[in-house]
Amino acid sequence: MKLLLIEDDPMIGESVEVGLRQAGFTVDWVRDGRAAELALETGHYGLALLDLGLPRKDGMTVLKGLRQRQDSLPVIVITARDAVADRVAGLDAGADDYLVKPFDLDELLARVRALSRRQAGRTENILRVGALSLNPTTREVSLAGQPVHLSSRELSLLQALMHKPGAVLSRFELEEQLYGWDEEISSNAIEVHLHNLRRKLGPEIIRNVRGVGYKVVAPDALHP
Ligand code: CA
């Protein structure tokens, strides 16, 4: 999943960015309110982490603008303002969750996972498609109970495809999910990762929907 991090403090921003990437998320990081608005209008994110005290445009205005555009993107507000009134105002303006600085990175990651689960309409943390399961917390994948070892990108790609079972994602959408602005991407990167996934999981588990993109097919459905 790709996250937009909106934070002007370089120390906090850097540690959150590194922590999120280590946990397997793709991250775009913007450092002021105007850049945040531009990114929100043009990018495709699964969730935003929004600091309230920002240069050029404050976070609350960014949040209100997002909701006025009827954008339902999950937003976790991260802020030093720990007054109850600020928390209430943030939630009333359309934030889905709230973290007060200084916060623990593990707690942030747990809240991100919980929100993304809720967004996808799932009640449990583990992603399942038939006998294939993926645990976003431990980053473990198993097929029919047997562990499968995947690279970080392969796992992110599989997670994107399993996030909403049955959904077809285009190559462009997968590239967007897997790579941030500042990362180099070769033209066949997605195909290479898909090839490796099929080699490790079996050839038919990821189906190519001609002219549209890719989807995951339950392995049990293939071999009843
Ligand atoms: Ca700030």
Coordinates of C-alpha atoms and ligand atoms in Angstrom, one line a residue:
M1 CA 0.0 0.0 0.0
K2 CA 1.1 3.5 -0.8
L3 CA 1.0 6.1 1.9
L4 CA 1.3 9.9 1.8
L5 CA 3.3 11.3 4.7
I6 CA 2.6 15.0 5.3
E7 CA 5.1 16.3 7.9
D8 CA 7.4 19.3 8.0
D9 CA 9.6 18.2 10.8
P10 CA 12.7 16.5 9.1
M11 CA 13.5 14.3 12.1
I12 CA 10.0 12.9 12.6
G13 CA 9.4 12.7 8.9
E14 CA 12.6 10.7 8.3
S15 CA 12.0 8.3 11.1
V16 CA 8.4 7.7 10.1
E17 CA 9.3 7.3 6.4
V18 CA 12.1 4.8 7.2
G19 CA 9.8 2.9 9.6
L20 CA 7.0 2.6 7.1
R21 CA 9.3 1.5 4.4
Q22 CA 10.8 -1.2 6.6
A23 CA 7.3 -2.4 7.3
G24 CA 6.7 -2.8 3.6
F25 CA 4.8 0.4 2.7
T26 CA 5.5 2.6 -0.2
V27 CA 5.8 6.2 1.0
D28 CA 5.7 9.6 -0.7
W29 CA 6.7 12.4 1.7
V30 CA 5.6 16.0 1.4
R31 CA 6.7 18.8 3.7
D32 CA 4.0 21.5 3.4
G33 CA 0.3 21.9 3.0
R34 CA 0.2 23.0 -0.6
A35 CA 2.4 20.1 -1.7
A36 CA 0.1 17.9 0.3
E37 CA -2.9 19.2 -1.6
L38 CA -1.2 18.7 -5.0
A39 CA -0.2 15.1 -4.1
L40 CA -3.7 14.3 -2.8
E41 CA -5.3 15.5 -5.9
T42 CA -3.0 13.7 -8.3
G43 CA -1.7 10.6 -6.5
H44 CA -3.4 7.4 -5.6
Y45 CA -2.9 6.6 -1.9
G46 CA -4.3 4.1 0.5
L47 CA -3.9 6.3 3.5
A48 CA -2.5 9.7 4.6
L49 CA -0.6 10.6 7.7
L50 CA -1.2 14.3 8.3
D51 CA 0.6 16.7 10.6
L52 CA -1.6 19.6 11.6
G53 CA 1.1 22.3 12.0
L54 CA 2.4 22.8 8.5
P55 CA 4.0 25.6 6.5
R56 CA 2.1 27.3 3.6
K57 CA -1.3 25.7 4.5
D58 CA -2.2 24.1 7.8
G59 CA -3.2 20.5 8.1
M60 CA -6.7 21.2 9.2
T61 CA -7.4 23.2 6.0
V62 CA -5.9 20.4 3.9
L63 CA -8.1 17.9 5.7
K64 CA -11.3 20.0 5.3
G65 CA -10.5 20.5 1.6
L66 CA -10.1 16.8 1.1
R67 CA -13.4 16.0 2.6
Q68 CA -15.1 18.8 0.7
R69 CA -14.0 17.1 -2.5
Q70 CA -15.8 14.0 -1.2
D71 CA -12.5 12.1 -1.0
S72 CA -12.9 9.3 1.6
L73 CA -9.1 8.6 1.8
P74 CA -8.4 7.3 5.4
V75 CA -6.4 10.0 7.3
I76 CA -4.5 9.7 10.5
V77 CA -3.8 13.0 12.0
I78 CA -0.4 13.2 13.7
T79 CA 0.2 16.3 15.8
A80 CA 1.9 17.8 18.8
R81 CA -1.3 19.5 19.8
D82 CA -2.6 17.2 22.5
A83 CA -5.4 19.4 23.7
V84 CA -8.7 17.6 23.7
A85 CA -10.3 20.4 21.7
D86 CA -7.8 19.9 18.8
R87 CA -8.4 16.2 18.8
V88 CA -12.2 16.7 18.6
A89 CA -11.8 19.3 15.8
G90 CA -9.5 17.0 13.8
L91 CA -12.0 14.1 14.1
D92 CA -14.9 16.4 13.3
A93 CA -13.1 17.7 10.2
G94 CA -12.9 14.1 8.9
A95 CA -9.8 12.5 10.4
D96 CA -10.2 8.7 10.9
D97 CA -7.7 8.4 13.7
Y98 CA -5.4 10.5 15.8
L99 CA -1.9 10.2 17.2
V100 CA -0.2 12.6 19.5
K101 CA 3.5 13.3 19.3
P102 CA 5.7 11.8 20.4
F103 CA 4.2 8.5 19.4
D104 CA 5.6 5.0 19.1
L105 CA 6.2 3.7 15.6
D106 CA 4.8 0.3 16.3
E107 CA 1.5 2.0 17.4
L108 CA 1.4 4.0 14.2
L109 CA 2.0 0.9 12.2
A110 CA -0.8 -0.9 14.0
R111 CA -3.2 2.0 13.5
V112 CA -2.3 2.1 9.7
R113 CA -3.0 -1.7 9.4
A114 CA -6.3 -1.3 11.3
L115 CA -7.5 1.5 9.1
S116 CA -6.5 -0.2 5.9
R117 CA -8.3 -3.3 7.1
R118 CA -11.5 -1.3 7.9
Q119 CA -11.2 0.4 4.5
A120 CA -11.1 -2.9 2.7
G121 CA -14.0 -4.2 4.8
R122 CA -12.0 -6.9 6.5
T123 CA -12.3 -7.8 10.1
E124 CA -9.1 -9.7 10.5
N125 CA -5.6 -8.7 9.9
I126 CA -4.5 -11.6 7.7
L127 CA -5.2 -11.5 4.0
R128 CA -6.6 -14.7 2.6
V129 CA -7.4 -15.9 -0.9
G130 CA -8.3 -19.5 -0.7
A131 CA -5.3 -21.5 0.7
L132 CA -3.0 -18.5 0.2
S133 CA -2.5 -16.2 3.2
L134 CA -0.4 -13.1 3.9
N135 CA 0.2 -11.6 7.3
P136 CA 0.9 -7.9 6.9
T137 CA 2.3 -7.6 10.4
T138 CA 4.9 -10.3 10.3
R139 CA 5.2 -10.2 6.4
E140 CA 4.8 -14.0 6.2
V141 CA 3.2 -15.7 3.3
S142 CA 2.0 -19.3 3.3
L143 CA 0.4 -21.5 0.6
A144 CA -1.6 -24.5 1.9
G145 CA 0.1 -24.1 5.2
Q146 CA 3.6 -24.1 3.8
P147 CA 5.7 -20.9 4.2
V148 CA 6.7 -19.1 1.0
H149 CA 9.7 -16.8 1.0
L150 CA 9.3 -13.6 -1.0
S151 CA 11.4 -10.5 -1.5
S152 CA 10.1 -7.3 -0.1
R153 CA 8.8 -6.1 -3.5
E154 CA 7.2 -9.4 -4.3
L155 CA 5.4 -9.3 -1.0
S156 CA 4.2 -5.7 -1.6
L157 CA 3.0 -6.7 -5.0
L158 CA 1.1 -9.7 -3.7
Q159 CA -0.3 -7.7 -0.8
A160 CA -1.6 -5.1 -3.3
L161 CA -3.3 -7.8 -5.3
M162 CA -4.8 -9.5 -2.2
H163 CA -6.0 -6.3 -0.6
K164 CA -9.3 -6.4 -2.3
P165 CA -9.8 -10.0 -3.6
G166 CA -11.2 -10.2 -7.1
A167 CA -10.1 -6.6 -7.9
V168 CA -8.1 -6.2 -11.1
L169 CA -5.1 -3.9 -10.9
S170 CA -3.4 -2.4 -13.9
R171 CA 0.4 -2.4 -14.3
F172 CA 0.3 1.3 -13.7
E173 CA -1.7 0.9 -10.5
L174 CA 0.8 -1.7 -9.3
E175 CA 3.7 0.5 -10.1
E176 CA 2.1 3.3 -8.2
Q177 CA 1.6 1.0 -5.2
L178 CA 5.2 -0.3 -5.2
Y179 CA 7.3 2.7 -6.0
G180 CA 7.6 6.2 -4.5
W181 CA 8.4 9.4 -6.4
D182 CA 12.1 9.1 -5.6
E183 CA 12.6 5.6 -6.7
E184 CA 13.9 4.4 -10.0
I185 CA 11.7 1.9 -11.8
S186 CA 12.6 -0.1 -14.9
S187 CA 9.9 -0.5 -17.6
N188 CA 9.5 -4.2 -17.0
A189 CA 9.9 -4.2 -13.1
I190 CA 6.3 -5.3 -12.4
E191 CA 6.5 -8.2 -15.0
V192 CA 9.7 -9.4 -13.4
H193 CA 8.2 -9.4 -9.9
L194 CA 5.1 -11.2 -11.3
H195 CA 7.2 -13.8 -13.0
N196 CA 9.0 -14.5 -9.7
L197 CA 5.8 -14.6 -7.8
R198 CA 4.3 -17.2 -10.2
R199 CA 7.5 -19.2 -10.0
K200 CA 7.2 -19.3 -6.2
L201 CA 3.4 -19.7 -5.9
G202 CA 2.5 -21.6 -9.0
P203 CA 1.9 -20.3 -12.5
E204 CA -1.9 -19.7 -12.3
I205 CA -2.3 -17.9 -9.0
I206 CA -2.0 -14.5 -10.6
R207 CA -4.1 -14.1 -13.6
N208 CA -3.6 -11.7 -16.4
V209 CA -6.9 -10.0 -17.4
R210 CA -6.2 -9.1 -21.0
G211 CA -5.9 -5.4 -21.6
V212 CA -6.9 -4.6 -18.0
G213 CA -4.4 -5.9 -15.6
Y214 CA -3.8 -8.6 -13.0
K215 CA -5.8 -10.3 -10.2
V216 CA -5.2 -13.1 -7.7
V217 CA -7.2 -16.3 -8.1
A218 CA -7.8 -18.6 -5.2
P219 CA -5.4 -21.6 -5.5
D220 CA -8.1 -24.0 -4.3
A221 CA -10.3 -23.0 -7.2
L222 CA -7.5 -24.1 -9.6
H223 CA -7.1 -27.6 -8.2
P224 CA -10.4 -28.7 -6.6
Ligands
CA1 CA 4.6 20.4 12.1

